DNA sequence: TAGATTGTTAATCGATTAACAATC
DNA sequence: TAGATTGTTAATCGATTAACAATC
């Protein structure tokens, strides 16, 4: 909307783009503050900035990536991560053949240097793309080293050992199962 | 559990692995039927099979992948998809340099052959990994060609044109924002 | 019989929706 | 002033939890 020169936007239009009702948009925003003007709507730039502050994307975050299998290598080159508020500052693997090489412009570090580099660079977030068997162990190390947020792609439900780190789980194979369920259910209910 | 030889499992243990209470596990399962035995628990193999049937993963699904950018190429080689109930039967891109080549053992088709191949092979599911600008247009074509489920990785909220296809959205950049929010919020509330 | 655990009811909690006064 | 749209209240709806009878 900013790009197309819109100055204000209302809850109905926001809802259309988000798949929500206008009431839901207003209610949800009102939880964080008053960002609109009655009779007018929400200022596009003001609301954008307010949402950035709410999400924490008004500041810059340093991110490391652990695990360079098929998925990890892809995430490494994915611009959706590197752009905006997130900066990839290190990638790790325990395969000696990969350590020292460069993947998508990133020098690959050994997993044994994990703690050292996290502390040197004061890294805050980690993307975890190791096999399920190794995920919990690596997560524990990340947390001990001072990481405060883990985006977990391993197909396992991570527990936060110390509660010092937030965990967000993404399981792509599970999403495909969700889709299969949605299809089966749609045909069943019609 | 099956691998480790367990014959039965109870709702408390299932809940531990899922991050749910025992009551929630029982309640959720009971919506689909009665799978357990009072005083004993749930039979591991029986429950596994029942869940497969509920999810629709007891049958085999043919899947195509559209879009071979960074993310698409990764998804192409991701074993989490190809294994089990999902079979990748075609990958598509509109870049003439990519068409005809082979990526992760998959021959790359032209986007112009989309409808032809969907119909020839009676493909049911599609993974969409094209840029946001192209996503809705490709989704409309997929739906018209008879696809009944779309797993969308483009950072846009897809509308189903005809309501004939189920859509599941996965936005990985958004998950990273979710993580940043969780971190900011955790520190705020402590 | 005693212990364990499901399936389900009733109570609680939280989220969504409808509606409208406030106000631009 | 008339029309538009927010922010919020009250009503509704749905999901979670606690508890326990049923039963292995």
Short mmCIF file of C-alpha atoms (C1' of nucleotides) in Angstrom, two decimals:
data_model
loop_
_atom_site.label_atom_id
_atom_site.label_comp_id
_atom_site.label_asym_id
_atom_site.label_seq_id
_atom_site.Cartn_x
_atom_site.Cartn_y
_atom_site.Cartn_z
CA UNK A 1 0.00 0.00 0.00
CA UNK A 2 2.88 2.29 0.78
CA UNK A 3 4.40 1.51 -2.62
CA UNK A 4 1.13 2.34 -4.42
CA UNK A 5 0.97 5.71 -2.66
CA UNK A 6 -1.93 5.00 -0.29
CA UNK A 7 -1.90 7.28 2.75
CA UNK A 8 -4.56 5.54 4.83
CA UNK A 9 -6.17 2.12 4.95
CA UNK A 10 -9.22 0.84 6.82
CA UNK A 11 -9.86 -2.33 8.77
CA UNK A 12 -12.07 -3.83 6.07
CA UNK A 13 -9.32 -3.69 3.43
CA UNK A 14 -6.67 -4.92 5.84
CA UNK A 15 -8.98 -7.80 6.70
CA UNK A 16 -9.47 -8.70 3.05
CA UNK A 17 -5.74 -9.13 2.60
CA UNK A 18 -5.33 -11.10 5.80
CA UNK A 19 -8.40 -13.30 5.60
CA UNK A 20 -9.95 -11.69 8.68
CA UNK A 21 -13.07 -9.66 9.40
CA UNK A 22 -12.79 -5.91 9.93
CA UNK A 23 -13.80 -6.32 13.58
CA UNK A 24 -10.99 -8.78 14.16
CA UNK A 25 -8.40 -6.43 12.67
CA UNK A 26 -9.54 -3.55 14.90
CA UNK A 27 -9.76 -5.73 18.00
CA UNK A 28 -6.29 -7.21 17.45
CA UNK A 29 -4.65 -3.85 16.81
CA UNK A 30 -6.39 -2.27 19.79
CA UNK A 31 -4.64 -4.76 22.08
CA UNK A 32 -1.36 -2.97 21.35
CA UNK A 33 -2.62 0.60 21.22
CA UNK A 34 -4.62 3.14 19.24
CA UNK A 35 -3.19 3.49 15.75
CA UNK A 36 -6.15 4.78 13.73
CA UNK A 37 -8.36 7.80 13.45
CA UNK A 38 -12.15 7.49 13.61
CA UNK A 39 -13.83 8.27 10.34
CA UNK A 40 -10.51 8.09 8.50
CA UNK A 41 -8.74 4.77 9.05
CA UNK A 42 -5.16 3.85 9.82
CA UNK A 43 -2.21 5.84 8.46
CA UNK A 44 -0.21 3.42 6.30
CA UNK A 45 3.23 4.59 7.37
CA UNK A 46 2.29 5.02 11.01
CA UNK A 47 0.70 1.59 11.22
CA UNK A 48 3.64 -0.02 9.42
CA UNK A 49 6.05 1.48 11.92
CA UNK A 50 3.84 0.54 14.88
CA UNK A 51 3.65 -3.08 13.70
CA UNK A 52 7.41 -3.16 13.20
CA UNK A 53 7.86 -2.07 16.80
CA UNK A 54 5.34 -4.63 18.05
CA UNK A 55 7.03 -7.47 16.16
CA UNK A 56 10.51 -6.32 17.06
CA UNK A 57 11.50 -5.92 13.40
CA UNK A 58 12.29 -2.23 13.88
CA UNK A 59 15.70 -3.32 15.11
CA UNK A 60 18.25 -5.59 13.40
CA UNK A 61 18.73 -9.23 14.43
CA UNK A 62 21.85 -11.34 13.94
CA UNK A 63 21.08 -14.91 12.93
CA UNK A 64 23.11 -18.09 12.58
CA UNK A 65 22.11 -21.20 10.68
CA UNK A 66 22.99 -24.65 11.97
CA UNK A 67 22.85 -27.67 9.67
CA UNK A 68 23.61 -27.62 5.95
CA UNK A 69 21.68 -30.56 4.62
CA UNK A 70 19.30 -30.08 1.74
CA UNK A 71 17.02 -27.81 3.69
CA UNK A 72 19.79 -25.87 5.44
CA UNK A 73 21.56 -25.05 2.16
CA UNK A 74 18.30 -23.74 0.79
CA UNK A 75 17.55 -21.61 3.82
CA UNK A 76 21.11 -20.28 3.53
CA UNK A 77 20.36 -18.77 0.13
CA UNK A 78 16.77 -17.77 0.87
CA UNK A 79 16.53 -14.02 0.55
CA UNK A 80 13.39 -13.87 2.68
CA UNK A 81 15.66 -14.33 5.69
CA UNK A 82 18.64 -12.18 4.87
CA UNK A 83 16.56 -9.18 3.82
CA UNK A 84 14.99 -6.64 6.15
CA UNK A 85 15.66 -7.05 9.85
CA UNK A 86 17.56 -10.32 9.77
CA UNK A 87 21.23 -10.72 9.00
CA UNK A 88 22.83 -14.14 8.54
CA UNK A 89 26.20 -13.90 10.31
CA UNK A 90 27.31 -17.54 10.33
CA UNK A 91 26.46 -21.03 9.11
CA UNK A 92 27.53 -24.27 10.81
CA UNK A 93 27.86 -27.95 9.99
CA UNK A 94 29.72 -30.87 11.53
CA UNK A 95 30.71 -32.44 8.19
CA UNK A 96 34.49 -31.80 7.74
CA UNK A 97 33.95 -31.82 3.97
CA UNK A 98 31.70 -28.77 4.25
CA UNK A 99 33.61 -26.83 6.92
CA UNK A 100 35.72 -24.09 5.37
CA UNK A 101 33.80 -24.05 2.09
CA UNK A 102 31.49 -21.19 1.08
CA UNK A 103 27.74 -21.66 0.57
CA UNK A 104 25.67 -18.79 -0.78
CA UNK A 105 28.42 -16.40 0.18
CA UNK A 106 28.65 -17.75 3.72
CA UNK A 107 31.82 -19.36 5.06
CA UNK A 108 30.93 -22.65 6.76
CA UNK A 109 32.09 -22.98 10.38
CA UNK A 110 32.60 -26.16 12.35
CA UNK A 111 29.93 -27.04 14.86
CA UNK A 112 32.64 -27.08 17.51
CA UNK A 113 33.07 -23.32 17.09
CA UNK A 114 29.38 -22.71 17.80
CA UNK A 115 29.71 -21.26 21.30
CA UNK A 116 32.78 -19.22 20.43
CA UNK A 117 31.16 -17.42 17.51
CA UNK A 118 27.82 -16.89 19.22
CA UNK A 119 29.60 -15.14 22.05
CA UNK A 120 32.05 -13.20 19.86
CA UNK A 121 29.29 -11.79 17.69
CA UNK A 122 26.56 -11.67 20.36
CA UNK A 123 24.24 -13.61 18.08
CA UNK A 124 20.60 -13.54 19.17
CA UNK A 125 18.72 -15.93 16.88
CA UNK A 126 19.41 -19.35 15.40
CA UNK A 127 17.84 -21.33 12.59
CA UNK A 128 18.06 -25.04 13.30
CA UNK A 129 18.06 -27.37 10.31
CA UNK A 130 19.83 -30.45 11.65
CA UNK A 131 18.41 -34.02 11.67
CA UNK A 132 15.73 -34.72 14.27
CA UNK A 133 18.08 -36.91 16.32
CA UNK A 134 20.57 -34.07 16.83
CA UNK A 135 18.11 -31.20 17.24
CA UNK A 136 17.55 -31.23 21.01
CA UNK A 137 21.27 -31.51 21.78
CA UNK A 138 22.18 -28.60 19.48
CA UNK A 139 19.28 -26.56 20.84
CA UNK A 140 20.57 -27.04 24.38
CA UNK A 141 24.02 -25.83 23.32
CA UNK A 142 22.52 -22.79 21.55
CA UNK A 143 20.56 -21.87 24.64
CA UNK A 144 23.54 -22.27 26.97
CA UNK A 145 25.61 -20.10 24.64
CA UNK A 146 23.12 -17.26 24.99
CA UNK A 147 20.84 -17.61 21.96
CA UNK A 148 17.42 -16.19 22.83
CA UNK A 149 15.35 -17.47 19.89
CA UNK A 150 15.39 -20.69 17.84
CA UNK A 151 13.56 -21.25 14.55
CA UNK A 152 13.41 -25.05 14.43
CA UNK A 153 13.00 -26.90 11.13
CA UNK A 154 13.79 -30.33 12.57
CA UNK A 155 10.68 -32.53 12.72
CA UNK A 156 10.61 -32.77 16.50
CA UNK A 157 8.96 -30.74 19.25
CA UNK A 158 11.86 -28.93 20.93
CA UNK A 159 11.78 -28.26 24.63
CA UNK A 160 13.54 -25.16 25.87
CA UNK A 161 15.92 -26.44 28.54
CA UNK A 162 16.24 -23.21 30.51
CA UNK A 163 13.24 -21.23 29.27
CA UNK A 164 15.73 -18.56 28.23
CA UNK A 165 15.08 -19.09 24.53
CA UNK A 166 11.84 -18.77 22.57
CA UNK A 167 11.20 -21.60 20.11
CA UNK A 168 9.16 -21.47 16.90
CA UNK A 169 8.66 -24.80 15.17
CA UNK A 170 8.25 -25.19 11.41
CA UNK A 171 7.73 -28.70 10.08
CA UNK A 172 7.32 -28.66 6.33
CA UNK A 173 6.50 -32.35 5.94
CA UNK A 174 3.77 -31.79 8.52
CA UNK A 175 2.36 -28.92 6.47
CA UNK A 176 1.96 -31.31 3.54
CA UNK A 177 0.05 -33.68 5.82
CA UNK A 178 -2.09 -30.74 6.91
CA UNK A 179 -2.85 -30.15 3.24
CA UNK A 180 -3.76 -33.79 2.64
CA UNK A 181 -6.11 -33.59 5.63
CA UNK A 182 -7.69 -30.39 4.32
CA UNK A 183 -8.31 -32.06 0.94
CA UNK A 184 -9.76 -35.25 2.42
CA UNK A 185 -11.92 -33.22 4.77
CA UNK A 186 -13.16 -30.88 2.04
CA UNK A 187 -14.32 -33.77 -0.12
CA UNK A 188 -15.85 -35.56 2.89
CA UNK A 189 -17.91 -32.54 3.92
CA UNK A 190 -19.35 -31.75 0.51
CA UNK B 1 7.30 -45.81 19.80
CA UNK B 2 6.62 -48.49 17.27
CA UNK B 3 10.35 -48.69 16.53
CA UNK B 4 11.21 -49.08 20.21
CA UNK B 5 8.76 -51.96 20.53
CA UNK B 6 6.07 -50.24 22.59
CA UNK B 7 2.67 -51.90 22.20
CA UNK B 8 0.53 -49.25 23.92
CA UNK B 9 0.85 -45.60 24.85
CA UNK B 10 -1.25 -43.37 27.08
CA UNK B 11 -2.54 -39.84 26.66
CA UNK B 12 -0.08 -38.38 29.16
CA UNK B 13 2.96 -39.60 27.22
CA UNK B 14 1.47 -38.56 23.88
CA UNK B 15 0.82 -35.14 25.36
CA UNK B 16 4.41 -34.81 26.58
CA UNK B 17 5.69 -35.31 23.05
CA UNK B 18 3.15 -32.94 21.54
CA UNK B 19 3.22 -30.20 24.14
CA UNK B 20 -0.39 -30.85 25.15
CA UNK B 21 -2.17 -31.99 28.30
CA UNK B 22 -3.44 -35.55 28.57
CA UNK B 23 -7.03 -34.30 28.57
CA UNK B 24 -6.48 -32.45 25.32
CA UNK B 25 -5.07 -35.54 23.61
CA UNK B 26 -8.04 -37.67 24.66
CA UNK B 27 -10.56 -34.98 23.74
CA UNK B 28 -9.00 -34.41 20.30
CA UNK B 29 -8.82 -38.10 19.46
CA UNK B 30 -12.36 -38.71 20.67
CA UNK B 31 -13.63 -36.30 18.02
CA UNK B 32 -12.66 -38.87 15.37
CA UNK B 33 -13.60 -42.03 17.21
CA UNK B 34 -12.66 -44.38 20.05
CA UNK B 35 -9.14 -45.67 19.60
CA UNK B 36 -8.10 -46.60 23.14
CA UNK B 37 -8.95 -49.05 25.84
CA UNK B 38 -9.81 -47.91 29.35
CA UNK B 39 -7.20 -48.86 31.92
CA UNK B 40 -4.74 -49.75 29.15
CA UNK B 41 -4.16 -46.86 26.77
CA UNK B 42 -3.96 -46.61 22.99
CA UNK B 43 -2.51 -49.42 20.86
CA UNK B 44 0.50 -47.92 19.07
CA UNK B 45 -0.09 -49.60 15.72
CA UNK B 46 -3.86 -49.15 15.79
CA UNK B 47 -3.61 -45.48 16.67
CA UNK B 48 -0.93 -44.90 14.03
CA UNK B 49 -3.16 -46.44 11.38
CA UNK B 50 -6.21 -44.51 12.59
CA UNK B 51 -4.33 -41.21 12.43
CA UNK B 52 -3.06 -42.05 8.96
CA UNK B 53 -6.63 -42.56 7.83
CA UNK B 54 -7.78 -39.33 9.48
CA UNK B 55 -4.99 -37.32 7.86
CA UNK B 56 -5.39 -39.01 4.50
CA UNK B 57 -1.79 -40.26 4.55
CA UNK B 58 -2.89 -43.90 4.31
CA UNK B 59 -3.14 -43.36 0.58
CA UNK B 60 -0.48 -42.06 -1.83
CA UNK B 61 -0.54 -38.51 -3.18
CA UNK B 62 1.03 -37.27 -6.39
CA UNK B 63 2.62 -33.85 -6.03
CA UNK B 64 4.10 -31.33 -8.42
CA UNK B 65 6.39 -28.45 -7.54
CA UNK B 66 6.10 -25.10 -9.30
CA UNK B 67 8.94 -22.58 -9.13
CA UNK B 68 12.63 -23.46 -8.94
CA UNK B 69 14.16 -20.44 -7.28
CA UNK B 70 16.31 -20.90 -4.22
CA UNK B 71 13.46 -22.21 -2.14
CA UNK B 72 11.94 -24.38 -4.87
CA UNK B 73 15.23 -26.14 -5.60
CA UNK B 74 15.58 -26.91 -1.91
CA UNK B 75 12.07 -28.25 -1.58
CA UNK B 76 12.78 -30.36 -4.65
CA UNK B 77 15.53 -32.24 -2.85
CA UNK B 78 13.88 -32.27 0.56
CA UNK B 79 13.29 -35.89 1.53
CA UNK B 80 10.59 -34.95 4.02
CA UNK B 81 8.30 -34.48 1.04
CA UNK B 82 9.21 -37.33 -1.23
CA UNK B 83 9.10 -39.95 1.53
CA UNK B 84 5.99 -41.63 2.90
CA UNK B 85 2.70 -40.73 1.26
CA UNK B 86 3.89 -38.03 -1.09
CA UNK B 87 5.47 -38.59 -4.48
CA UNK B 88 6.99 -35.76 -6.48
CA UNK B 89 5.96 -36.42 -10.08
CA UNK B 90 6.98 -33.18 -11.78
CA UNK B 91 8.74 -29.86 -11.29
CA UNK B 92 8.06 -26.69 -13.29
CA UNK B 93 9.72 -23.37 -14.04
CA UNK B 94 9.27 -20.72 -16.71
CA UNK B 95 13.00 -20.03 -17.12
CA UNK B 96 14.07 -21.55 -20.50
CA UNK B 97 17.56 -22.09 -19.05
CA UNK B 98 16.15 -24.45 -16.43
CA UNK B 99 13.57 -26.27 -18.58
CA UNK B 100 14.87 -29.64 -19.73
CA UNK B 101 17.58 -29.84 -17.09
CA UNK B 102 17.46 -32.24 -14.15
CA UNK B 103 17.27 -31.04 -10.52
CA UNK B 104 17.50 -33.58 -7.69
CA UNK B 105 16.62 -36.30 -10.17
CA UNK B 106 13.58 -34.43 -11.46
CA UNK B 107 13.31 -33.37 -15.11
CA UNK B 108 12.23 -29.71 -15.24
CA UNK B 109 9.10 -29.02 -17.30
CA UNK B 110 8.03 -25.72 -18.83
CA UNK B 111 5.29 -23.84 -17.03
CA UNK B 112 3.34 -23.95 -20.31
CA UNK B 113 2.99 -27.72 -19.93
CA UNK B 114 1.42 -27.36 -16.49
CA UNK B 115 -2.16 -28.20 -17.42
CA UNK B 116 -1.16 -31.00 -19.79
CA UNK B 117 0.89 -32.87 -17.21
CA UNK B 118 -1.54 -32.34 -14.35
CA UNK B 119 -4.26 -33.93 -16.45
CA UNK B 120 -2.10 -36.71 -17.91
CA UNK B 121 -0.92 -37.84 -14.49
CA UNK B 122 -4.06 -36.86 -12.52
CA UNK B 123 -1.91 -34.89 -10.08
CA UNK B 124 -3.72 -33.95 -6.87
CA UNK B 125 -1.39 -31.67 -4.92
CA UNK B 126 0.91 -28.78 -5.83
CA UNK B 127 3.71 -27.03 -3.96
CA UNK B 128 3.90 -23.41 -5.00
CA UNK B 129 7.29 -21.70 -4.67
CA UNK B 130 7.05 -18.90 -7.23
CA UNK B 131 7.51 -15.17 -6.51
CA UNK B 132 4.64 -13.44 -4.71
CA UNK B 133 3.65 -11.50 -7.84
CA UNK B 134 3.05 -14.69 -9.85
CA UNK B 135 1.53 -16.81 -7.10
CA UNK B 136 -2.17 -16.00 -7.50
CA UNK B 137 -2.08 -16.43 -11.28
CA UNK B 138 -0.35 -19.82 -11.07
CA UNK B 139 -2.69 -20.88 -8.28
CA UNK B 140 -5.69 -20.09 -10.47
CA UNK B 141 -4.24 -22.21 -13.28
CA UNK B 142 -3.53 -25.10 -10.89
CA UNK B 143 -7.08 -25.01 -9.62
CA UNK B 144 -8.60 -24.89 -13.08
CA UNK B 145 -6.43 -27.83 -14.14
CA UNK B 146 -7.92 -29.94 -11.35
CA UNK B 147 -5.42 -29.63 -8.48
CA UNK B 148 -7.26 -30.07 -5.19
CA UNK B 149 -4.62 -28.88 -2.72
CA UNK B 150 -1.93 -26.19 -2.82
CA UNK B 151 0.94 -25.80 -0.35
CA UNK B 152 1.88 -22.17 -0.84
CA UNK B 153 5.35 -20.88 0.03
CA UNK B 154 4.91 -17.51 -1.69
CA UNK B 155 4.59 -14.69 0.86
CA UNK B 156 1.03 -13.79 -0.06
CA UNK B 157 -2.38 -14.87 1.21
CA UNK B 158 -3.77 -16.96 -1.66
CA UNK B 159 -7.47 -16.93 -2.36
CA UNK B 160 -8.98 -20.09 -3.81
CA UNK B 161 -10.74 -18.91 -6.98
CA UNK B 162 -13.26 -21.74 -7.21
CA UNK B 163 -13.13 -23.18 -3.67
CA UNK B 164 -12.22 -26.47 -5.34
CA UNK B 165 -8.73 -26.47 -3.89
CA UNK B 166 -7.59 -26.40 -0.27
CA UNK B 167 -4.75 -23.98 0.45
CA UNK B 168 -2.16 -24.21 3.21
CA UNK B 169 0.14 -21.21 3.53
CA UNK B 170 3.72 -21.41 4.79
CA UNK B 171 5.66 -18.16 5.01
CA UNK B 172 9.13 -18.77 6.32
CA UNK B 173 10.15 -15.13 6.56
CA UNK B 174 7.01 -14.60 8.63
CA UNK B 175 8.03 -17.40 10.99
CA UNK B 176 11.26 -15.53 11.65
CA UNK B 177 9.23 -12.43 12.50
CA UNK B 178 7.08 -14.58 14.78
CA UNK B 179 10.29 -15.63 16.52
CA UNK B 180 11.49 -12.03 16.92
CA UNK B 181 8.11 -11.18 18.44
CA UNK B 182 8.34 -14.12 20.85
CA UNK B 183 11.80 -12.97 21.95
CA UNK B 184 10.78 -9.34 22.41
CA UNK B 185 7.66 -10.39 24.26
CA UNK B 186 9.49 -12.84 26.52
CA UNK B 187 11.94 -10.17 27.63
CA UNK B 188 9.16 -7.59 28.03
CA UNK B 189 7.09 -9.84 30.28
CA UNK B 190 9.88 -10.89 32.63
"C1'" DT C 1 -10.20 -56.66 43.93
"C1'" DA C 2 -7.01 -52.52 43.22
"C1'" DG C 3 -4.86 -49.63 40.02
"C1'" DA C 4 -4.82 -47.44 35.65
"C1'" DT C 5 -6.63 -44.97 31.99
"C1'" DT C 6 -10.15 -43.93 28.62
"C1'" DG C 7 -14.20 -41.28 26.91
"C1'" DT C 8 -17.24 -37.75 28.11
"C1'" DT C 9 -19.74 -34.32 30.93
"C1'" DA C 10 -19.81 -29.92 33.09
"C1'" DA C 11 -17.29 -25.78 34.26
"C1'" DT C 12 -14.14 -22.53 32.86
"C1'" DC C 13 -11.73 -19.77 30.03
"C1'" DG C 14 -10.59 -17.13 25.95
"C1'" DA C 15 -11.52 -15.61 21.24
"C1'" DT C 16 -14.67 -13.93 17.84
"C1'" DT C 17 -18.49 -11.35 16.39
"C1'" DA C 18 -22.06 -7.80 16.37
"C1'" DA C 19 -23.21 -3.50 17.42
"C1'" DC C 20 -22.70 1.17 18.43
"C1'" DA C 21 -21.09 5.45 20.76
"C1'" DA C 22 -17.33 8.41 19.82
"C1'" DT C 23 -15.41 11.30 16.62
"C1'" DC C 24 -12.94 12.53 12.39
"C1'" DT D 1 -24.28 18.49 8.85
"C1'" DA D 2 -23.84 13.67 6.76
"C1'" DG D 3 -20.97 9.86 5.97
"C1'" DA D 4 -17.26 7.02 7.39
"C1'" DT D 5 -14.66 4.42 10.46
"C1'" DT D 6 -12.38 3.63 14.81
"C1'" DG D 7 -12.15 1.70 19.57
"C1'" DT D 8 -14.69 -0.80 22.80
"C1'" DT D 9 -18.65 -3.04 25.12
"C1'" DA D 10 -21.68 -6.88 25.44
"C1'" DA D 11 -23.18 -11.21 23.46
"C1'" DT D 12 -21.92 -15.27 21.38
"C1'" DC D 13 -19.34 -18.93 20.25
"C1'" DG D 14 -15.81 -22.43 20.61
"C1'" DA D 15 -11.83 -24.51 22.90
"C1'" DT D 16 -9.59 -26.02 27.04
"C1'" DT D 17 -9.55 -27.92 31.47
"C1'" DA D 18 -11.04 -30.55 35.51
"C1'" DA D 19 -13.25 -34.24 37.10
"C1'" DC D 20 -15.12 -38.68 37.17
"C1'" DA D 21 -17.98 -42.71 35.81
"C1'" DA D 22 -17.01 -46.54 32.95
"C1'" DT D 23 -14.20 -50.29 32.40
"C1'" DC D 24 -9.95 -52.77 31.28
#
